[in-house]
């Protein structure tokens, strides 16, 4: 029959449909290559896919290298400071209590040595405040520091401050002594006249120095006394006060004896 080709199958030649080209692997590979993104083409070498190097790994290696360099620099720039050595900042830091314990003994000795009996000092300050300050005291920008020894009977306290009734004292002078628990003022710090602001880092340290001296005094002088029950008792006090009002003395003690 004229409508059939070889092989007896109409429309087929050699078992294949007419109009269908045979598969070409090389051509198919090139077509696939052309369809790839540009970045992927660069990773094809001779028909073999080459896996890209992971950028994360490169960054990790670079980061580790930088860390090693930084740690090395820190190690070279680090000084080991033994605890308690002169370079230890805790040793260098100002300690008010250590300062007070070191300074109070000499301040106490100075006040004892320069103390004047209260009746004598009272008459002097009432007669001429400035002359009394020059004769008996240590100059200070906020009032001279005077040194006194007084014996009197303690009255009723107010916030740890006892008034003293002193025999032979001019009647218009009020004498008081502070016994704590808090000791206020910088009378003891200013008593010797050689503890200057310039010796300290700042005003806070200068103020703390006075507080440290006061605490050292309290520990050495007042802690062994029943300061809550002095009313009606005769006490002898050696101490210092700042001369602001000649008729109002607030004594910070360096020595107290209770009879």
Coordinates of C-alpha atoms in Angstrom, one line a residue, residues 117-123 151 165-171 173:
X117 CA 40.9 76.2 132.3
X118 CA 37.3 77.2 131.3
X119 CA 36.9 80.1 133.7
X120 CA 40.1 81.7 132.5
X121 CA 39.3 81.2 128.8
X122 CA 35.7 82.4 129.4
X123 CA 36.9 85.7 130.8
X151 CA 34.8 70.3 135.1
X165 CA 27.1 73.7 134.9
X166 CA 30.6 75.0 135.5
X167 CA 31.6 76.6 138.8
X168 CA 33.4 79.9 138.4
X169 CA 32.3 80.3 134.8
X170 CA 30.8 83.7 133.6
X171 CA 27.1 83.1 133.8
X173 CA 28.4 81.5 128.6

